[in-house]
Structures are given as structure tokens and as C-alpha cells.
Coordinates of C-alpha atoms and ligand atoms in Angstrom, one line a residue:
M146 CA 180.0 173.8 232.4
A147 CA 183.3 175.0 233.8
K148 CA 184.2 178.5 232.8
A149 CA 186.4 178.4 229.6
K150 CA 189.9 179.1 230.7
S151 CA 192.1 181.3 228.6
S152 CA 195.8 181.3 228.3
Y153 CA 198.3 183.7 226.9
V154 CA 200.2 182.5 223.8
C155 CA 203.3 184.1 222.5
Q156 CA 202.8 185.0 218.9
E157 CA 206.5 184.7 218.2
C158 CA 207.4 181.3 219.6
G159 CA 204.0 179.7 220.5
A160 CA 204.8 179.3 224.2
T161 CA 201.8 179.3 226.5
H162 CA 201.6 181.3 229.7
S163 CA 198.9 181.2 232.4
K164 CA 199.0 185.0 232.9
W165 CA 199.8 188.0 230.8
M166 CA 203.4 189.2 230.8
G167 CA 205.1 192.1 228.9
R168 CA 207.9 189.8 227.8
C169 CA 207.7 186.1 226.8
D170 CA 210.1 184.3 229.1
A171 CA 210.5 181.5 226.5
C172 CA 211.9 183.5 223.6
G173 CA 212.4 187.0 225.1
A174 CA 210.0 188.8 222.6
W175 CA 208.3 191.9 224.0
N176 CA 204.6 192.4 223.9
S177 CA 204.0 189.3 222.0
L178 CA 201.4 187.6 224.3
T179 CA 197.8 187.5 223.3
E180 CA 194.9 186.0 225.1
E181 CA 193.5 182.8 223.5
A182 CA 191.0 180.3 224.7
A183 CA 192.7 177.3 226.1
S184 CA 192.4 174.7 223.3
E185 CA 192.5 171.5 225.4
S186 CA 193.2 170.5 228.9
A187 CA 196.8 169.8 229.8
P188 CA 198.0 166.3 229.0
K189 CA 197.4 164.0 231.9
G190 CA 200.3 161.6 231.4
L191 CA 199.8 158.0 230.4
G192 CA 197.3 157.2 233.2
G193 CA 198.8 153.7 233.8
K194 CA 197.5 152.3 230.5
R195 CA 199.8 150.1 228.5
G196 CA 200.4 150.9 224.8
K197 CA 201.0 148.6 221.8
K198 CA 204.6 147.4 221.1
I199 CA 206.3 149.2 218.2
N200 CA 208.3 147.4 215.6
F201 CA 211.9 148.2 214.7
V202 CA 213.3 147.7 211.2
G203 CA 216.7 148.1 209.6
L204 CA 217.9 151.1 207.7
E205 CA 218.1 149.4 204.4
G206 CA 214.9 149.1 202.4
S207 CA 213.7 149.2 198.8
E208 CA 212.0 152.6 199.0
K209 CA 212.4 154.5 195.7
D210 CA 213.1 158.2 195.5
P211 CA 209.8 160.0 195.8
P212 CA 208.3 161.0 192.4
R213 CA 208.3 164.7 191.9
R214 CA 206.0 167.3 190.4
V215 CA 208.3 169.4 188.2
S216 CA 207.0 172.9 187.3
G217 CA 209.5 173.6 184.5
I218 CA 210.4 176.9 186.2
E219 CA 214.0 175.8 186.8
E220 CA 214.8 178.3 189.6
F221 CA 211.7 177.1 191.5
D222 CA 212.3 173.4 190.9
R223 CA 215.9 173.6 192.1
V224 CA 215.0 175.3 195.3
T225 CA 212.4 172.6 196.1
G226 CA 215.1 170.0 195.6
G227 CA 214.0 168.9 192.1
G228 CA 210.3 169.3 192.2
L229 CA 207.4 169.0 194.7
V230 CA 207.1 165.7 196.5
P231 CA 203.6 164.3 196.8
G232 CA 202.3 164.3 200.3
S233 CA 204.8 167.0 201.4
A234 CA 204.1 170.4 202.8
V235 CA 206.1 173.5 201.7
L236 CA 205.9 176.8 203.5
I237 CA 206.7 179.9 201.4
G238 CA 207.4 182.9 203.6
G239 CA 208.0 186.4 202.6
E240 CA 207.1 190.0 203.3
P241 CA 203.8 191.3 202.0
G242 CA 204.1 192.5 198.5
I243 CA 207.3 190.7 197.7
G244 CA 205.6 188.5 195.1
K245 CA 204.6 185.2 196.7
S246 CA 201.2 185.1 195.1
T247 CA 202.7 186.0 191.8
L248 CA 205.3 183.2 192.1
L249 CA 202.8 180.6 193.1
M250 CA 200.4 181.6 190.4
Q251 CA 203.1 181.2 187.8
A252 CA 204.3 177.9 189.3
T253 CA 200.8 176.5 189.5
A254 CA 199.9 177.5 186.0
K255 CA 203.0 175.5 184.8
L256 CA 202.2 172.6 187.1
A257 CA 198.6 172.5 185.9
E258 CA 199.9 171.5 182.4
S259 CA 200.7 168.0 183.8
S260 CA 198.9 167.7 187.1
K261 CA 195.7 168.6 188.8
T262 CA 196.3 171.9 190.6
V263 CA 194.2 173.8 193.0
Y264 CA 194.7 177.4 194.1
I265 CA 192.8 178.6 197.2
S266 CA 193.1 182.2 198.2
G267 CA 191.9 183.7 201.4
E268 CA 193.4 187.1 200.6
E269 CA 192.1 188.1 197.3
A270 CA 188.8 188.0 195.4
I271 CA 188.4 185.9 192.3
A272 CA 188.3 189.0 190.1
Q273 CA 191.6 190.1 191.5
L274 CA 193.2 186.7 190.9
R275 CA 191.9 186.6 187.4
L276 CA 193.2 190.0 186.7
R277 CA 196.6 188.9 187.8
A278 CA 196.4 185.7 185.8
R279 CA 195.5 187.8 182.7
R280 CA 198.4 190.2 183.4
L281 CA 200.7 187.2 183.6
D282 CA 199.2 185.8 180.5
L283 CA 198.3 182.6 182.3
D284 CA 194.5 182.9 182.2
K285 CA 194.3 179.8 179.9
A286 CA 196.0 177.5 182.4
P287 CA 193.8 174.8 183.8
V288 CA 194.2 175.8 187.5
A289 CA 191.2 175.3 189.7
L290 CA 190.7 178.6 191.5
A291 CA 188.7 179.2 194.7
T292 CA 188.5 181.7 197.6
A293 CA 187.9 180.2 201.0
T294 CA 189.1 180.7 204.5
N295 CA 187.3 178.0 206.5
V296 CA 189.6 175.0 206.9
R297 CA 186.6 172.7 207.5
D298 CA 185.2 173.6 204.0
I299 CA 188.6 173.2 202.4
V300 CA 189.3 169.9 203.9
S301 CA 185.9 168.5 203.1
T302 CA 186.3 169.7 199.5
L303 CA 189.8 168.3 199.0
D304 CA 189.1 165.0 200.8
T305 CA 187.9 163.3 197.7
P306 CA 189.1 160.2 195.8
D307 CA 189.6 162.3 192.7
H308 CA 193.3 162.7 192.5
I309 CA 194.6 166.2 193.3
D310 CA 198.3 166.8 192.8
V311 CA 199.1 170.2 194.1
V312 CA 197.2 172.5 196.5
V313 CA 198.2 176.2 197.2
I314 CA 196.9 177.9 200.3
D315 CA 197.4 181.7 200.1
S316 CA 197.9 182.4 203.0
I317 CA 197.9 180.3 206.1
Q318 CA 197.3 183.4 208.2
T319 CA 193.9 183.9 206.7
M320 CA 192.7 180.3 207.4
Y321 CA 190.7 179.4 210.5
L322 CA 189.0 176.4 212.2
D323 CA 185.5 177.2 213.3
N324 CA 185.9 175.2 216.5
L325 CA 188.6 177.4 217.8
E326 CA 187.7 180.7 219.4
S327 CA 190.8 182.8 218.6
A328 CA 191.0 185.0 215.5
P329 CA 192.6 183.9 212.2
G330 CA 196.3 184.6 212.2
T331 CA 196.8 183.8 215.9
V332 CA 199.2 181.1 216.8
S333 CA 196.6 178.5 217.7
Q334 CA 194.6 179.1 214.5
V335 CA 197.6 179.0 212.2
R336 CA 199.0 175.9 213.9
A337 CA 195.7 174.1 214.0
S338 CA 194.8 175.0 210.4
A339 CA 198.2 174.0 209.1
Q340 CA 198.0 170.7 211.0
E341 CA 194.6 169.8 209.4
L342 CA 195.8 170.7 205.9
I343 CA 199.1 168.9 206.3
R344 CA 197.4 165.8 207.6
L345 CA 195.1 165.8 204.6
A346 CA 198.0 166.3 202.2
K347 CA 199.8 163.3 203.7
R348 CA 196.6 161.2 203.5
R349 CA 195.6 162.2 200.0
G350 CA 199.1 162.5 198.6
F351 CA 199.1 166.0 197.2
A352 CA 201.8 168.5 197.5
L353 CA 200.7 171.4 199.8
L354 CA 202.1 174.9 199.3
L355 CA 201.4 177.2 202.2
V356 CA 202.0 180.9 201.9
G357 CA 203.1 182.5 205.2
H358 CA 203.6 186.2 205.9
V359 CA 206.8 187.3 207.6
T360 CA 207.1 189.7 210.4
K361 CA 209.5 192.7 210.4
E362 CA 212.0 190.5 212.3
G363 CA 212.1 188.1 209.4
T364 CA 210.4 185.2 211.0
I365 CA 207.4 183.6 209.5
A366 CA 204.6 185.5 211.2
G367 CA 204.1 184.3 214.7
P368 CA 204.6 180.6 214.9
R369 CA 208.0 179.3 214.4
V370 CA 206.1 176.1 215.2
L371 CA 204.9 176.1 211.6
E372 CA 208.5 175.7 210.4
H373 CA 208.7 172.5 212.3
M374 CA 205.5 171.1 211.0
V375 CA 206.3 171.4 207.3
D376 CA 208.9 169.4 205.2
T377 CA 210.3 172.4 203.4
V378 CA 210.6 176.1 204.3
L379 CA 211.3 178.6 201.5
H380 CA 211.9 182.3 202.1
F381 CA 211.1 184.7 199.3
E382 CA 213.3 187.7 199.8
G383 CA 214.4 190.9 198.2
E384 CA 214.1 194.6 198.5
R385 CA 210.8 195.8 197.2
S386 CA 212.6 198.7 195.5
H387 CA 214.9 196.3 193.7
Q388 CA 213.6 194.0 191.0
F389 CA 215.6 191.0 192.2
R390 CA 213.8 188.3 194.2
I391 CA 215.6 185.4 195.8
L392 CA 213.8 182.2 196.7
R393 CA 215.9 180.5 199.4
A394 CA 215.4 177.0 200.9
V395 CA 216.1 177.3 204.6
K396 CA 214.9 173.8 205.4
N397 CA 214.3 170.9 203.1
R398 CA 213.6 167.3 204.0
F399 CA 213.7 166.4 200.3
G400 CA 216.7 168.3 199.1
P401 CA 219.6 170.5 200.0
A402 CA 218.9 173.5 202.2
D403 CA 220.5 176.8 201.3
E404 CA 219.7 176.4 197.7
I405 CA 218.6 179.7 196.0
G406 CA 216.6 180.6 192.9
V407 CA 216.9 184.0 191.5
F408 CA 214.1 185.9 189.8
E409 CA 213.5 189.4 188.4
M410 CA 210.2 191.1 189.0
S411 CA 209.0 192.5 185.7
D412 CA 205.8 193.8 184.1
A413 CA 205.0 190.3 183.1
G414 CA 205.6 188.7 186.5
L415 CA 208.7 186.9 187.7
V416 CA 211.4 186.1 185.2
E417 CA 214.0 183.5 185.9
V418 CA 217.6 184.6 186.2
S419 CA 219.7 181.7 185.3
N420 CA 223.0 183.5 185.6
P421 CA 222.7 185.6 188.8
S422 CA 226.4 186.7 188.8
E423 CA 225.8 188.6 185.6
L424 CA 222.8 190.3 187.1
F425 CA 224.5 191.2 190.4
L426 CA 227.5 192.7 188.7
A427 CA 225.6 194.4 185.9
D428 CA 225.6 197.9 187.5
R429 CA 229.1 197.9 188.6
E430 CA 231.1 201.1 188.2
G431 CA 234.7 200.7 186.9
D432 CA 237.5 201.0 189.4
V433 CA 236.1 202.7 192.5
S434 CA 237.5 202.5 196.0
G435 CA 235.6 200.5 198.5
A436 CA 234.3 197.9 196.2
A437 CA 235.4 194.2 196.2
V438 CA 233.9 191.4 194.2
F439 CA 233.2 188.3 196.3
A440 CA 233.0 184.9 194.8
G441 CA 230.5 183.1 196.9
I442 CA 228.5 179.9 196.9
E443 CA 224.8 180.0 197.2
G444 CA 223.4 176.5 197.5
S445 CA 224.9 174.5 194.7
R446 CA 225.9 177.5 192.6
P447 CA 228.7 180.0 192.6
V448 CA 227.5 183.6 192.7
L449 CA 229.6 186.7 192.3
V450 CA 228.5 189.8 194.1
E451 CA 230.0 193.2 194.7
I452 CA 230.6 194.2 198.3
Q453 CA 230.7 197.9 198.8
A454 CA 232.2 199.6 201.9
L455 CA 232.4 203.3 202.8
V456 CA 234.4 204.5 205.7
A457 CA 234.1 208.2 206.6
P458 CA 235.0 210.4 209.5
S459 CA 232.2 210.4 212.0
A460 CA 230.4 213.3 213.5
L461 CA 229.0 211.1 216.3
A462 CA 230.4 210.1 219.6
T463 CA 229.4 206.5 218.7
P464 CA 230.3 206.1 215.1
R465 CA 227.6 204.6 212.8
R466 CA 227.7 201.0 211.5
A467 CA 225.2 200.3 208.8
V468 CA 225.1 196.9 207.1
I469 CA 222.9 195.8 204.3
G470 CA 223.0 192.1 203.2
W471 CA 225.5 190.9 205.8
D472 CA 225.8 190.2 209.5
T473 CA 226.6 193.2 211.7
N474 CA 228.4 191.1 214.2
R475 CA 230.6 189.6 211.5
L476 CA 231.5 193.1 210.4
A477 CA 232.4 194.0 213.9
M478 CA 234.7 190.9 214.1
V479 CA 236.4 191.7 210.8
M480 CA 237.0 195.3 211.9
A481 CA 238.4 194.1 215.2
V482 CA 240.8 191.7 213.5
L483 CA 241.8 194.4 211.0
D484 CA 242.6 196.6 213.9
A485 CA 244.4 194.1 216.0
R486 CA 246.3 192.2 213.4
A487 CA 246.7 194.5 210.4
D488 CA 246.9 197.9 212.0
L489 CA 243.8 199.3 210.4
A490 CA 242.0 201.2 213.0
L491 CA 238.4 201.9 211.9
G492 CA 237.1 202.5 215.4
P493 CA 236.4 206.2 215.2
L494 CA 235.0 206.1 211.7
D495 CA 231.5 205.6 210.3
V496 CA 231.4 202.3 208.4
Y497 CA 228.8 201.5 205.8
L498 CA 228.6 198.1 204.2
N499 CA 226.4 197.0 201.4
V500 CA 226.0 193.9 199.3
A501 CA 225.0 195.2 195.9
G502 CA 221.8 193.9 194.3
G503 CA 219.9 193.0 197.5
L504 CA 221.5 189.6 198.1
K505 CA 221.9 188.5 201.7
I506 CA 225.2 186.7 202.3
S507 CA 225.7 184.4 205.3
E508 CA 228.9 182.7 204.2
P509 CA 232.0 183.4 206.4
A510 CA 234.0 183.2 203.1
A511 CA 232.9 186.8 202.5
D512 CA 235.1 188.0 205.4
L513 CA 238.1 188.6 203.2
A514 CA 236.1 190.4 200.6
V515 CA 234.6 192.7 203.3
A516 CA 238.1 193.3 204.6
A517 CA 239.3 194.1 201.2
A518 CA 236.5 196.6 200.6
L519 CA 237.2 198.3 203.9
L520 CA 240.9 198.5 203.2
S521 CA 240.2 200.0 199.8
S522 CA 237.7 202.5 201.0
Q523 CA 240.0 203.6 203.9
S524 CA 242.9 204.1 201.6
G525 CA 240.9 205.6 198.8
E526 CA 242.4 203.3 196.3
A527 CA 240.5 201.0 194.0
I528 CA 241.1 197.3 193.9
H529 CA 241.9 196.3 190.4
G530 CA 238.5 195.7 188.7
A531 CA 239.1 192.2 187.5
T532 CA 239.9 190.8 190.9
V533 CA 237.7 188.4 193.0
V534 CA 238.2 187.9 196.7
F535 CA 237.2 185.2 199.2
G536 CA 238.3 183.6 202.4
E537 CA 237.3 183.3 206.0
I538 CA 239.2 185.3 208.6
G539 CA 240.1 183.8 212.0
L540 CA 240.5 185.9 215.1
S541 CA 244.2 185.7 215.1
G542 CA 244.2 187.1 211.6
E543 CA 244.8 183.9 209.8
I544 CA 242.9 183.3 206.5
R545 CA 241.1 180.0 206.6
P546 CA 240.3 177.8 203.7
V547 CA 236.7 177.7 202.3
S548 CA 234.8 175.1 200.4
R549 CA 234.5 174.7 196.7
I550 CA 237.4 176.9 195.7
D551 CA 237.5 175.6 192.1
A552 CA 233.8 176.3 191.5
R553 CA 234.2 179.9 192.7
L554 CA 237.3 180.4 190.5
K555 CA 235.6 178.9 187.5
E556 CA 232.7 181.2 187.8
A557 CA 235.1 184.2 188.1
A558 CA 237.0 183.1 185.0
K559 CA 233.7 182.7 183.1
L560 CA 232.7 186.3 183.9
G561 CA 236.0 187.7 182.7
F562 CA 237.9 188.1 186.0
T563 CA 241.6 187.6 185.8
R564 CA 242.9 187.7 189.3
A565 CA 241.8 186.0 192.6
I566 CA 242.8 186.6 196.2
I567 CA 242.2 183.4 198.1
P568 CA 243.2 181.5 201.2
R569 CA 246.2 179.2 200.9
I570 CA 245.3 175.9 199.2
R571 CA 246.3 172.9 201.2
T572 CA 248.4 170.6 199.1
S573 CA 247.0 167.5 200.9
K574 CA 243.8 168.0 199.1
S575 CA 244.9 166.1 196.0
G576 CA 244.1 167.7 192.7
S577 CA 242.7 171.0 194.0
K578 CA 245.8 172.9 193.1
S579 CA 245.8 171.8 189.5
A580 CA 242.1 172.5 189.3
V581 CA 242.8 176.0 190.4
N582 CA 245.6 176.5 188.0
A583 CA 243.4 175.2 185.2
T584 CA 241.1 178.2 185.6
G585 CA 243.8 180.4 184.1
L586 CA 243.4 183.1 186.8
D587 CA 246.3 184.9 188.4
I588 CA 246.0 183.4 191.9
V589 CA 247.3 185.3 195.0
E590 CA 247.2 183.0 198.0
I591 CA 247.4 184.8 201.4
A592 CA 247.8 183.3 204.8
H593 CA 247.4 186.2 207.1
I594 CA 245.2 189.4 207.1
R595 CA 248.4 191.6 207.3
D596 CA 249.2 190.5 203.7
L597 CA 245.8 191.6 202.3
A598 CA 246.7 195.2 201.8
Q599 CA 249.7 194.3 199.6
A600 CA 247.6 191.9 197.6
V601 CA 244.6 194.1 196.9
L602 CA 246.0 197.6 196.6
P603 CA 248.3 198.8 193.9
K604 CA 250.6 200.5 196.4
P605 CA 251.3 199.4 199.9
R606 CA 249.0 201.2 202.3
Q607 CA 250.3 204.2 204.2
K608 CA 249.0 204.6 207.6
Q609 CA 246.7 207.6 207.5
A610 CA 245.4 209.8 210.2
L611 CA 241.8 209.7 209.2
G612 CA 239.1 210.8 211.7
Ligands
TYD832 P1 202.2 189.7 195.1 O1 202.4 188.4 194.4 O2 200.8 190.1 195.3 O3 202.9 189.7 196.6 P2 202.6 188.9 197.9 O4 201.6 187.8 197.5 O5 203.9 188.4 198.3 O6 202.0 189.8 198.9 O7 203.0 190.8 194.3 C1 203.1 192.0 194.7 C2 203.9 193.0 193.9 O8 204.4 192.5 192.7 C3 203.0 194.1 193.6 O9 203.4 195.2 194.3 C4 203.1 194.3 192.1 C5 204.2 193.5 191.7 N1 204.0 192.8 190.4 C6 204.8 193.2 189.3 O10 205.7 194.0 189.4 N2 204.5 192.6 188.1 C7 203.6 191.6 187.9 O11 203.4 191.1 186.8 C8 202.8 191.3 189.1 C9 201.7 190.3 188.9 C10 203.0 191.9 190.3
MG833 MG1 199.6 187.5 198.1

């Protein structure tokens, strides 16, 4: 027998290398290669054999929308696109301890009321799982519980004509195939285990929920390949020190991506938060400088959050930039534009930016709110408390229009805000102006960043020699 060859597989991106390297040249990750037994010989091409002809069809057909398994936990169902699709695979990623097992236990308990549901854990013992179920007051739910890590056993067990509707695998990193040599959790094991389970899900028509742990960098541990294999990728995020948890769809073949569900971790498990804006604004201090309320859109819903900025003289040669909940590069851009187009030089100052409540914002529409918070902090003057701000900032300082202006304003009006600073509304978009007026808010449209100070601050800003 030929000596088993080993290869070096990057645990970040799954690229295979013939020799060890300190840095993966496919994705640039450092120290991410581990030795794994080569799984199969390299593909040898087609070898001159002819294949069968494939048939082409038209786009139109009579396929119905897939039936869905609805859990009744509205925040969960919305993120999955209206319930779980039979035969589909969903990956739920999140840091250890964030609440994935809790969420899935609550969801399966609900799903079990109307469908046959199986929960397989490779991480916890039955006793532990039962304790959690009792704590969540779910121990009466007809969930079939098991602990297993061998994929061969799992596949043999689930490959039955008895109909199973939903299967949870907690977590995919603990699963292994006994014909592969590498350890559980390595790329080849995770990929091969997931492949087997997904294939079975498609064949038997059950919805498969895979739990995946996430690395420090925020990618689902190791293989990004997993994200391509499944139909839906959900991230469960939040700060462990905060009680808010956000379930975010980052990919969904059966629904909109970017949808979020908001939960609060309590003594009795995860509680749905159907009005997140109220939650995110709950701890707001009155009129303090450096705070601006951003009217954002998360998925299909408007969400209001407070953006807090603090600028302070720096003791360091390279001033500090600390950002929580937003993109550091985007902050650098907004600061550069403020400097170049609005005469607000923050270069020598420390700048801290925080999105209150632990939400992560990726919308460019937050630019204007960030700029407003920076302006307010730098001047020491508070923005009037009942004002919301949104708009994208371009490099020349222009304020660009954003989507769904009326939904944002409606949410602001609902929560008692009276004033909104927004981009100019294009009149060509028929009806939008009247929809905006109908909200009853005092609307301040601005076209350029230089007009922001006047719009947000009570008095025109005086140039200060800070720092
Ligand atoms: P868990 O679901 O085990 O996290 P994961 O599967 O993502 O690793 O939940 C972990 C945390 O949730 C744990 O630190 C305790 C907390 N928790 C509560 O606060 N309330 C509860 O009712 C439960 C079950 C857990
Ligand atoms: Mg867990």
C-alpha cells in the first residue's frame, strides 16, 4: 500500500497546500494550516469518457412555494424567511455561550408541537440538556433527544421512512466521520460531516439546523466552505455582558438576507423583543452631548438606535480610535469628510464611537448620525433629544439619499420623536414627499455636510482649539 499522503489544510478557508506554511496564501490567515490525511486522490479530469446529455427547461413552471415549518417564535420565523423549509439546511453560528443551544431548544420545543423534531447534541450530556429544558419550562415538549457525535450512527438512525420534520445538530464541530483520520472540528471533518447530513436532509426532506461555533474573527469556525453548502446562514450575535441577542440572516436561499430577530436573554431563556427600538433607546440619558439617534433599517424593519461619540484630547502620538458596533474604516471616512468639507478637524483627538445596546450597524445611512454625534461631542452641545438623523455621506461632502425614508420616519414618529435630519428627498420619486409630510415630523433636509452643524446644534458651532 502506498504511504498515506498528508496535506495541509487552512482551517480558515479550506485551501489545501502540499507543504506547511506560516501563512495561507489563499486567504492570508496566519498559522492556520493543520496537517490532515489527504482524503482522496486529486481529480483526474474526464479521462475521455462521454457523459449523458443534460436537459434544459424554461424558467416558468408550476412549482409551489415550499411549505414551511413555523415555530411560532416570531423573531425566529421571520429571520428564517417565514419558517423552516423541508429539505433545507440552516447554519446557526455564534460565539460559545451566546445562547445558540438555548435558542434551538426553545425553537424545537415549539416546533415539536406540530412536527416530529429531533435534537442531537454532541456537546452536552442528556442530564445537562434536561436541566436546561426544565429551566426553560420545556421539559414536557415532545422533542426526541439524543447525544451522538458519529455521523455514521446519526445518518443510519435518521435514514428511516418514518417521517422526521426537523433535526438539530449541536454542534457540527463535534461531529466526525469514522473513515476520516483527522480530528473532529478540522475542516475536512466538518465539511464531510455536514455534507453527509445535508445530503440526508435533502433525501428525507427534513429541515436541518446545524450549530456552528464562531472564531474570534467572527467567521464560522474554520470552514467558510460550510457557508456555501447550506441554504441559510444565521448569525447569533450580542455582547455576553448585554442581555440583547440578535439573530441575523446573512444568507438565505428561501427569504430575504439581512433580516434580524431580537431577543433578550432572561432567567427563563430567550424572550422575543418585538419592538427593538424601544429596547435600544430604553437607557437613554436626556440631552447629553455626543449622542445622536439613528433611524436605521434592519432587514424589513426600522430600528432606532443611539450612536454615542466621545472625542477627547489625546495623550498619544497616534490618537486612539475605538469603535463598537460600526465599521472603523467608515468612521475614518466620515472623519476625513468632516475635516475636508466641514472644517471639523478631529485628527489629533481620541475618538470613541459606540452603538448603544450591542447592535452592529452596517448601513451607510448611519454616516450622518455618526457625523452628528461627533459634531455634538466636539462642541459639547447636546442635539435636541427628540431628533433622529440618517443619511449617507459621500466623499465630496454631499448627503446621499437612502432607502425607505418613510418607514424610518414613521418609526421615529411612533416613538415620540418630533424632528428628523435627513437627505434631500428627490421630487421625482412620486408620493414620497407627501408620505414624509404625513408623519408629522419637523423635517430638516440637508444636502451637504457643511449644513449639518447648523441643523443639529442649537447654536452655530464655533471653531474651537481643542487638542
Ligand atoms: P447556551 O445556549 O448554552 O450557549 P451556546 O450554545 O451558544 O454555547 O447559553 C449560554 C448562556 O446563556 C449561559 O451562559 C447561561 C445563559 N442562560 C440564561 O441566561 N438563561 C437561561 O434560561 C439559559 C438556559 C441560559
Ligand atoms: Mg451550546
